[in-house]
Coordinates of C-alpha atoms and ligand atoms in Angstrom, one line a residue:
M373 CA -18.9 98.5 70.1
G374 CA -20.5 97.7 73.5
R375 CA -20.7 94.6 75.4
L376 CA -21.4 91.1 74.1
I377 CA -24.7 89.6 75.4
V378 CA -25.1 85.9 75.0
I379 CA -28.5 84.3 75.4
S380 CA -28.9 80.6 75.5
N381 CA -31.3 78.1 77.2
R382 CA -28.7 77.1 79.7
V383 CA -25.8 79.1 81.0
S384 CA -22.4 77.7 81.6
A385 CA -20.7 80.0 84.2
P386 CA -16.9 79.9 84.2
K387 CA -15.7 77.3 86.7
P388 CA -13.0 77.8 89.2
R389 CA -9.5 76.9 88.0
S390 CA -9.6 73.5 89.8
A391 CA -12.5 72.3 87.7
E392 CA -11.3 73.8 84.5
G393 CA -11.0 70.5 82.8
S394 CA -14.7 69.9 82.8
Q395 CA -15.6 73.2 81.1
G396 CA -17.0 72.7 77.6
G397 CA -15.2 74.2 74.6
L398 CA -18.2 76.4 73.6
A399 CA -18.3 77.8 77.1
V400 CA -14.6 78.5 77.1
A401 CA -14.9 80.4 73.8
L402 CA -17.9 82.4 74.8
V403 CA -16.5 83.1 78.3
A404 CA -13.3 84.5 76.7
A405 CA -15.4 86.9 74.5
L406 CA -17.6 87.9 77.5
Q407 CA -14.5 88.7 79.6
E408 CA -13.0 90.8 76.8
S409 CA -16.2 92.9 76.5
D410 CA -17.3 92.8 80.1
G411 CA -20.4 91.1 78.8
L412 CA -23.4 89.2 80.2
W413 CA -24.7 85.7 79.7
F414 CA -28.5 85.2 80.1
G415 CA -30.6 82.0 80.3
W416 CA -32.5 79.5 82.4
S417 CA -31.0 78.6 85.7
G418 CA -32.0 74.9 85.3
R419 CA -34.2 75.3 88.4
K420 CA -38.0 75.4 88.8
T421 CA -40.2 77.8 90.7
D422 CA -43.9 77.7 91.6
H423 CA -44.7 81.1 90.0
Y424 CA -42.6 82.8 87.4
S425 CA -41.4 86.1 89.0
G426 CA -38.8 87.2 86.5
E427 CA -36.4 87.5 89.4
V428 CA -32.9 87.5 87.9
H429 CA -30.0 85.7 89.7
I430 CA -26.9 87.6 88.9
E431 CA -23.6 85.9 89.6
R432 CA -20.1 86.9 88.7
H433 CA -17.3 84.4 88.2
E434 CA -13.9 85.2 86.7
G435 CA -15.0 88.4 85.2
V436 CA -18.1 87.1 83.6
A437 CA -21.6 88.0 84.8
T438 CA -24.4 85.5 84.3
A439 CA -28.1 86.4 84.7
T440 CA -30.5 83.5 85.1
V441 CA -34.1 83.0 85.8
D442 CA -36.1 80.0 87.3
L443 CA -39.0 78.6 85.2
E444 CA -42.3 77.1 86.2
E445 CA -42.8 73.4 85.9
Q446 CA -45.3 74.0 83.1
D447 CA -42.7 76.1 81.3
V448 CA -40.1 73.3 81.5
D449 CA -42.6 70.7 80.3
E450 CA -44.0 72.7 77.4
Y451 CA -41.0 74.7 76.3
Y452 CA -38.0 72.6 77.1
N453 CA -39.1 69.0 77.3
G454 CA -42.0 69.8 74.9
Y455 CA -41.5 72.1 71.9
A456 CA -37.7 72.2 72.0
N457 CA -37.0 68.5 72.6
R458 CA -40.1 66.7 71.4
T459 CA -41.0 68.8 68.4
L460 CA -38.0 70.8 67.0
W461 CA -35.2 68.4 68.0
P462 CA -36.6 65.3 66.2
L463 CA -37.9 67.3 63.2
F464 CA -34.6 69.2 62.7
H465 CA -32.8 65.8 62.9
Y466 CA -35.1 64.5 60.1
R467 CA -37.1 62.3 62.6
I468 CA -40.6 63.4 61.7
D469 CA -41.8 60.0 63.0
L470 CA -40.7 61.1 66.5
A471 CA -41.8 64.7 66.4
E472 CA -44.8 65.5 68.6
F473 CA -47.1 68.3 67.6
D474 CA -49.1 69.6 70.5
R475 CA -50.5 73.1 70.7
T476 CA -49.6 73.4 74.4
F477 CA -45.9 72.9 73.5
G478 CA -46.1 75.7 71.0
S479 CA -47.8 78.2 73.4
G480 CA -45.4 77.2 76.2
Y481 CA -42.4 77.8 73.8
E482 CA -43.7 81.3 72.8
R483 CA -44.5 82.1 76.5
V484 CA -41.0 81.3 77.7
N485 CA -39.4 83.3 74.8
E486 CA -41.6 86.2 75.8
R487 CA -40.6 85.8 79.4
F488 CA -37.0 85.8 78.5
A489 CA -37.3 88.8 76.4
A490 CA -39.4 90.8 79.0
T491 CA -36.9 89.9 81.7
F492 CA -33.6 90.4 79.9
A493 CA -34.5 93.3 77.5
P494 CA -34.2 96.0 80.3
M495 CA -30.7 94.8 81.1
I496 CA -29.5 95.3 77.5
E497 CA -27.8 98.6 76.7
A498 CA -28.1 100.5 73.4
D499 CA -24.8 99.6 71.9
D500 CA -24.6 95.9 73.1
L501 CA -24.2 93.1 70.6
V502 CA -26.7 90.4 71.3
W503 CA -26.0 86.8 70.3
V504 CA -28.9 84.3 70.7
H505 CA -28.2 80.5 70.6
D506 CA -30.0 77.5 69.3
Y507 CA -33.4 76.0 68.7
H508 CA -34.8 76.8 72.1
L509 CA -34.9 80.5 71.4
I510 CA -35.7 80.9 67.7
P511 CA -38.3 83.7 68.2
L512 CA -36.4 85.5 70.9
G513 CA -35.1 88.2 68.5
Q514 CA -38.6 89.1 67.5
Q515 CA -39.6 89.3 71.1
L516 CA -36.7 91.6 71.9
R517 CA -37.5 93.9 68.9
A518 CA -41.1 94.0 70.2
R519 CA -39.7 95.5 73.4
G520 CA -37.9 98.2 71.4
L521 CA -34.4 96.8 71.0
K522 CA -32.6 98.3 68.1
N523 CA -29.3 96.5 68.8
R524 CA -27.6 94.2 66.4
I525 CA -29.0 90.8 67.2
G526 CA -27.6 87.5 65.8
F527 CA -28.8 83.9 66.0
F528 CA -26.8 80.7 65.7
L529 CA -28.4 77.3 65.2
H530 CA -26.3 74.5 66.6
I531 CA -28.4 71.7 65.0
P532 CA -29.3 71.0 61.3
W533 CA -31.9 73.0 59.5
P534 CA -34.2 70.5 57.9
P535 CA -35.1 70.4 54.1
Q536 CA -38.0 72.6 53.2
R537 CA -40.3 69.6 52.5
L538 CA -39.8 68.4 56.1
M539 CA -40.0 71.8 57.6
V540 CA -43.5 72.4 56.3
S541 CA -44.8 69.5 58.4
L542 CA -44.4 71.7 61.4
P543 CA -47.7 73.5 62.3
Y544 CA -47.2 77.2 62.1
H545 CA -43.8 76.8 60.4
Q546 CA -44.1 80.2 58.6
R547 CA -44.7 81.9 61.9
L548 CA -41.6 80.5 63.4
V549 CA -39.4 81.2 60.4
R550 CA -40.8 84.7 59.8
S551 CA -39.9 85.5 63.4
M552 CA -36.2 85.0 62.4
L553 CA -36.4 87.9 60.0
D554 CA -35.9 90.2 63.0
Y555 CA -32.3 89.0 63.4
D556 CA -29.5 90.9 61.7
L557 CA -27.5 87.7 61.2
I558 CA -28.6 84.0 61.1
G559 CA -25.8 81.5 61.3
F560 CA -25.7 77.8 60.6
Q561 CA -23.1 75.1 61.0
T562 CA -22.7 74.1 57.4
D563 CA -23.5 75.2 53.8
E564 CA -25.9 72.3 53.7
W565 CA -28.2 73.6 56.4
L566 CA -27.8 77.1 55.1
E567 CA -29.0 75.9 51.6
S568 CA -32.0 74.2 53.2
F569 CA -32.9 77.5 54.9
H570 CA -32.5 79.4 51.7
H571 CA -34.8 77.0 49.8
Y572 CA -37.4 77.5 52.5
I573 CA -37.1 81.3 52.2
E574 CA -37.4 81.2 48.4
R575 CA -40.0 78.5 47.9
E576 CA -42.2 78.9 51.0
L577 CA -42.0 82.6 51.7
G578 CA -41.4 83.8 48.2
G579 CA -38.2 85.6 49.4
T580 CA -34.9 86.2 47.6
V581 CA -31.4 85.2 48.4
E582 CA -28.5 87.3 47.2
P583 CA -25.1 85.8 46.4
D584 CA -23.6 87.2 49.7
G585 CA -26.3 85.4 51.7
T586 CA -28.5 88.3 52.3
I587 CA -32.2 87.2 52.4
E588 CA -35.1 89.5 51.7
V589 CA -38.8 88.6 52.5
D590 CA -41.5 91.2 52.1
G591 CA -39.0 94.0 52.3
R592 CA -37.3 92.7 55.5
R593 CA -33.6 91.7 55.2
A594 CA -31.2 89.6 57.2
K595 CA -27.7 88.2 56.5
T596 CA -27.2 84.5 56.6
A597 CA -24.0 82.4 56.5
A598 CA -22.4 79.2 57.6
F599 CA -20.0 79.3 60.6
P600 CA -18.8 75.8 61.4
I601 CA -18.1 75.5 65.1
G602 CA -14.8 74.1 66.3
I603 CA -13.1 73.1 69.6
D604 CA -10.5 74.8 71.8
V605 CA -7.6 72.8 70.3
R606 CA -4.8 74.3 72.4
E607 CA -6.7 73.7 75.6
F608 CA -7.4 70.1 74.4
E609 CA -3.7 69.5 73.7
Q610 CA -2.8 70.8 77.2
V611 CA -5.4 68.6 78.9
L612 CA -3.5 65.5 77.7
A613 CA -0.6 66.4 80.0
R614 CA -2.8 66.5 83.1
P615 CA -2.9 63.6 85.6
D616 CA -6.6 62.7 85.0
A617 CA -6.0 62.4 81.3
R618 CA -2.9 60.2 81.9
N619 CA -4.8 58.0 84.3
A620 CA -7.7 57.6 81.8
Y621 CA -5.2 56.7 79.1
E622 CA -3.4 54.2 81.2
T623 CA -6.7 52.6 82.4
L624 CA -8.1 52.1 79.0
H625 CA -4.8 51.0 77.5
R626 CA -4.2 48.5 80.3
S627 CA -7.7 47.1 80.2
A628 CA -7.4 46.5 76.5
E629 CA -4.6 44.0 77.1
G630 CA -3.0 44.5 73.8
R631 CA -6.2 44.5 71.8
K632 CA -7.2 47.3 69.4
V633 CA -9.6 49.8 70.9
I634 CA -12.6 51.4 69.1
I635 CA -14.3 54.2 70.9
G636 CA -17.6 56.0 70.6
V637 CA -18.6 59.0 72.8
D638 CA -22.0 60.5 72.5
R639 CA -24.9 61.8 74.5
L640 CA -27.5 59.0 74.5
D641 CA -29.7 60.3 71.7
Y642 CA -31.4 58.7 68.8
S643 CA -29.8 61.2 66.4
K644 CA -26.4 59.7 67.3
G645 CA -27.1 56.5 65.4
L646 CA -26.1 54.2 68.3
T647 CA -28.4 51.3 67.3
E648 CA -27.1 51.4 63.8
R649 CA -23.6 51.6 65.0
F650 CA -23.9 48.6 67.3
N651 CA -25.4 46.7 64.4
G652 CA -22.6 47.7 62.1
Y653 CA -20.1 46.5 64.7
R654 CA -22.0 43.3 64.9
R655 CA -21.7 42.8 61.2
F656 CA -18.0 43.4 61.4
L657 CA -17.7 40.7 64.0
E658 CA -19.7 38.3 61.9
E659 CA -17.7 39.0 58.8
N660 CA -14.2 39.1 60.4
P661 CA -13.8 36.1 62.6
D662 CA -10.0 36.7 62.6
W663 CA -10.7 39.9 64.7
L664 CA -12.7 38.1 67.4
G665 CA -10.9 38.5 70.7
R666 CA -8.5 41.1 69.2
V667 CA -10.6 44.2 69.3
S668 CA -12.7 45.9 71.9
F669 CA -15.4 48.6 71.4
L670 CA -16.0 51.1 74.2
Q671 CA -19.2 53.1 73.8
I672 CA -19.6 55.9 76.3
A673 CA -23.2 57.3 76.3
P674 CA -24.6 59.0 79.3
P675 CA -28.4 59.4 79.3
T676 CA -29.8 62.9 78.6
R677 CA -33.3 64.3 78.7
G678 CA -34.6 61.5 80.9
E679 CA -38.0 63.3 81.1
V680 CA -38.6 62.6 77.4
H681 CA -40.1 59.2 76.8
T682 CA -38.3 58.4 73.5
Y683 CA -35.0 58.5 75.4
E684 CA -36.1 55.7 77.8
H685 CA -36.9 53.7 74.7
I686 CA -33.5 54.0 73.1
R687 CA -31.9 53.2 76.4
E688 CA -33.7 49.9 76.7
E689 CA -33.0 49.1 73.0
L690 CA -29.3 49.7 73.4
D691 CA -29.1 47.7 76.7
A692 CA -30.7 44.8 75.0
L693 CA -28.6 45.1 71.8
S694 CA -25.2 45.3 73.6
G695 CA -26.3 42.4 75.7
R696 CA -27.2 40.3 72.7
I697 CA -23.9 41.1 70.9
N698 CA -21.9 40.2 74.0
G699 CA -23.9 37.1 74.6
E700 CA -23.3 36.0 71.0
F701 CA -19.6 36.7 70.7
A702 CA -18.0 37.0 74.1
H703 CA -15.4 34.6 75.5
V704 CA -14.5 34.0 79.1
D705 CA -11.7 36.5 78.8
W706 CA -13.1 39.0 76.2
V707 CA -16.2 41.1 75.7
P708 CA -16.7 42.7 72.3
I709 CA -18.7 45.8 73.6
R710 CA -18.2 47.8 76.7
Y711 CA -21.2 50.1 76.9
V712 CA -21.0 52.7 79.7
N713 CA -23.9 55.0 80.6
Q714 CA -21.8 57.6 82.3
G715 CA -20.4 61.0 81.4
Y716 CA -16.7 61.8 81.9
P717 CA -15.0 65.1 82.5
R718 CA -13.0 66.3 79.6
D719 CA -9.6 65.3 81.0
G720 CA -10.7 61.7 81.2
L721 CA -12.3 61.8 77.8
S722 CA -9.2 63.1 76.1
G723 CA -7.2 60.2 77.7
F724 CA -9.7 57.7 76.4
Y725 CA -9.5 59.3 72.9
R726 CA -5.7 59.0 72.9
A727 CA -5.8 55.4 73.9
A728 CA -8.3 54.5 71.2
D729 CA -7.0 53.2 67.8
V730 CA -10.3 54.0 66.1
A731 CA -13.1 56.5 66.8
L732 CA -16.5 55.3 65.5
I733 CA -18.7 58.4 65.2
T734 CA -21.8 57.7 63.2
P735 CA -24.7 60.1 63.9
L736 CA -27.7 59.8 61.5
R737 CA -27.8 63.6 61.5
D738 CA -25.7 66.0 63.5
G739 CA -25.3 69.8 63.3
M740 CA -21.5 69.5 63.6
N741 CA -20.3 66.9 66.1
L742 CA -17.4 68.1 68.3
V743 CA -16.4 64.6 69.5
A744 CA -15.0 63.9 66.1
K745 CA -12.8 67.0 66.4
E746 CA -11.8 66.2 70.0
Y747 CA -10.7 62.8 68.9
V748 CA -8.5 64.2 66.2
A749 CA -7.0 66.8 68.6
S750 CA -6.1 64.0 71.1
Q751 CA -4.0 61.8 68.9
D752 CA -0.3 61.1 69.0
P753 CA 1.2 62.7 65.9
D754 CA 3.6 59.8 65.4
D755 CA 1.0 57.1 65.8
P756 CA -2.5 58.6 65.3
G757 CA -5.8 56.7 65.4
V758 CA -8.3 56.6 62.6
L759 CA -11.6 58.5 62.5
I760 CA -14.6 56.8 61.1
L761 CA -17.2 59.5 60.6
S762 CA -20.8 59.7 59.4
R763 CA -21.2 61.6 56.2
F764 CA -24.4 63.1 57.7
A765 CA -22.5 64.9 60.5
G766 CA -21.8 68.6 59.8
A767 CA -18.2 67.8 60.6
A768 CA -17.9 65.6 57.5
H769 CA -17.9 68.8 55.4
Q770 CA -14.6 69.7 57.0
L771 CA -13.0 66.4 58.0
R772 CA -12.7 65.0 54.5
E773 CA -9.8 62.7 55.3
A774 CA -11.8 60.7 57.8
L775 CA -13.3 57.4 56.6
L776 CA -16.7 58.7 55.7
V777 CA -19.6 56.3 56.0
N778 CA -23.3 56.0 55.5
P779 CA -24.3 55.2 59.1
Y780 CA -27.4 53.4 58.0
S781 CA -25.4 50.8 56.1
K782 CA -24.1 48.0 58.3
D783 CA -21.9 46.9 55.5
E784 CA -20.2 50.3 55.1
V785 CA -19.6 50.6 58.8
S786 CA -18.2 47.0 59.0
D787 CA -15.9 47.6 56.0
A788 CA -14.7 50.9 57.4
I789 CA -13.9 49.3 60.8
R790 CA -11.8 46.6 59.0
K791 CA -10.1 49.3 56.9
A792 CA -9.3 51.4 60.0
L793 CA -7.9 48.5 61.9
D794 CA -5.7 47.4 59.0
M795 CA -4.6 50.9 58.0
P796 CA -0.8 51.3 57.7
R797 CA 0.9 53.9 59.9
A798 CA 1.9 56.1 57.0
E799 CA -1.7 56.4 55.8
R800 CA -2.9 57.1 59.3
I801 CA -0.4 59.9 59.7
R802 CA -1.2 61.4 56.2
R803 CA -4.9 61.4 57.0
W804 CA -4.5 62.7 60.5
E805 CA -2.3 65.6 59.4
A806 CA -5.0 66.8 57.0
L807 CA -7.6 66.5 59.8
I808 CA -5.7 68.3 62.5
D809 CA -4.9 71.1 60.1
N810 CA -8.6 71.8 59.7
V811 CA -9.3 71.3 63.4
R812 CA -6.6 73.7 64.4
E813 CA -7.4 76.3 61.7
E814 CA -11.2 76.4 62.2
D815 CA -11.2 76.2 66.0
V816 CA -13.8 77.6 68.4
L817 CA -12.1 81.1 68.6
H818 CA -12.1 81.3 64.8
W819 CA -15.9 80.4 64.9
R820 CA -16.7 83.0 67.6
R821 CA -14.6 85.8 66.0
A822 CA -16.1 85.1 62.5
F823 CA -19.7 85.3 63.9
V824 CA -19.1 88.4 66.0
K825 CA -17.4 90.2 63.2
A826 CA -20.2 89.3 60.8
L827 CA -22.7 90.5 63.3
E828 CA -20.9 93.8 63.8
G829 CA -20.9 94.3 60.0
S830 CA -24.4 92.9 59.4
R831 CA -26.7 95.9 59.6
T832 CA -28.3 96.4 56.2
A833 CA -30.8 99.0 57.6
A834 CA -31.7 100.1 61.1
P835 CA -34.8 98.3 62.3
E836 CA -37.8 100.6 62.5
Ligands
ADQ1534 P1 -24.2 67.7 71.0 O1 -25.4 67.0 70.4 O2 -24.2 67.5 72.5 O3 -24.1 69.2 70.7 P2 -21.4 67.1 70.3 O4 -21.0 68.2 69.4 O5 -20.8 65.8 69.8 O6 -22.9 67.0 70.3 O7 -20.9 67.2 71.8 C1 -20.8 68.4 72.5 C2 -19.9 68.2 73.7 O8 -20.4 67.2 74.7 C3 -18.5 67.7 73.4 O9 -17.5 68.6 73.9 C4 -18.3 66.4 74.0 O10 -17.0 66.1 74.5 C5 -19.3 66.4 75.1 N1 -19.8 65.0 75.2 C6 -20.5 64.3 74.3 N2 -20.7 63.0 74.8 C7 -20.2 63.0 76.0 C8 -20.0 61.9 77.0 N3 -20.5 60.7 76.7 N4 -19.4 62.2 78.1 C9 -18.9 63.4 78.3 N5 -19.0 64.4 77.5 C10 -19.6 64.2 76.3 C11 -24.9 70.1 69.8 C12 -25.2 69.6 68.4 C13 -23.8 69.3 67.7 C14 -22.9 70.5 67.8 C15 -22.8 71.0 69.2 C16 -22.0 72.3 69.2 O11 -26.1 68.5 68.4 O12 -24.1 68.9 66.4 O13 -21.6 70.0 67.3 O14 -24.1 71.3 69.7 O15 -22.5 73.3 68.3

């Protein structure tokens, strides 16, 4: 087998050793695979240019070559901020009320996928294995085939696949889904999203689904399966010994002054259920006066996608809500919520996770949610914290021993917080041991190997 070629919207080049702590788990896993196969990672540079030239910037760090292109302002507006983040992201997270359907978004999306294909196809050799990532690049496989590529090409969706009844509200939905039939393998995070995709194939396209996940539509076949993504557990456990992690642990521990700490860590995004979470915590404070002054909730949520209007709105809403809760319940020497709009490198985060007695992770919908797994990996085996997790996160399919809640229900969230804070040590240990077993077993290397192996064995017939 030839090299592994990874194509994603953004490229995460390996960082020098000194900055290793801030490398994401996904990047670590992919970089390892790219190094092993002398592979390449293609994508957008994150920079803008006046006119798209297709000029490729090739860089090589730690044995991994990355090839990136700059995009025009209009591309970024229509493809990235537009179709990807204002149409597909909300729709795939069941927020049809927020999805914007604008024909310029759709054409910009197709244009950028074509540009990527035209630019990168000549750099792909005959026996390379091509792995396309996420909702930004759904039609890329079709575009690569149109340029004559006969390689094995796989696609992995990091976010949920919506139910068929929602999917059909997307204009030209058939065109988008049919473009996926050019992949040899299509991977989803969980069986739930896989099933939704199968329903669409059967009901909307009149296709068939075989027991092994092979789909067939109008004589075209592709393999489909669930590959739940994990974290780099060993790396995470080592991080805890580093000075920045120790410092973060000490800082949070000291600042809690003997109070119990609840933590939430998310990108500031409406899919993460932050408003509902704050309201659930408020209900907890209302219903449990004995806990006033004895618990502190730290929510870390750095803003993302500032150019999309909805994100400004959620930011304002949360600022106001945290202010109201603090105004209502705070004492001179205690604030119930510390709400921080700042990102932290991984070393710092893992120290915070370790210092927290409870993690409150309640997305309304999430492909997987790696924060939940990172929290589990950061716990002290002799005195672990409790994970409260939304049943609507993909991770809930694996992390069954978490306290699973309906994030829309303030009462359920409030009851779970109470239960977590009161949970005896023996039960915390029993639950955590089950959780860590899963996090260790189905880690990011397991995910990557399973996908690549399935892709290698995926060919049902050579593309014509
Ligand atoms: P995200 O929506 O970004 O990812 P998540 O999986 O929770 O969601 O986080 C990804 C990474 O970002 C984690 O490593 C986490 O530590 C980091 N991160 C999150 N919030 C942070 C913060 N406040 N400060 C610093 N770092 C932070 C998408 C999908 C998920 C899916 C992943 C991977 O939406 O469902 O799990 O891709 O497939």
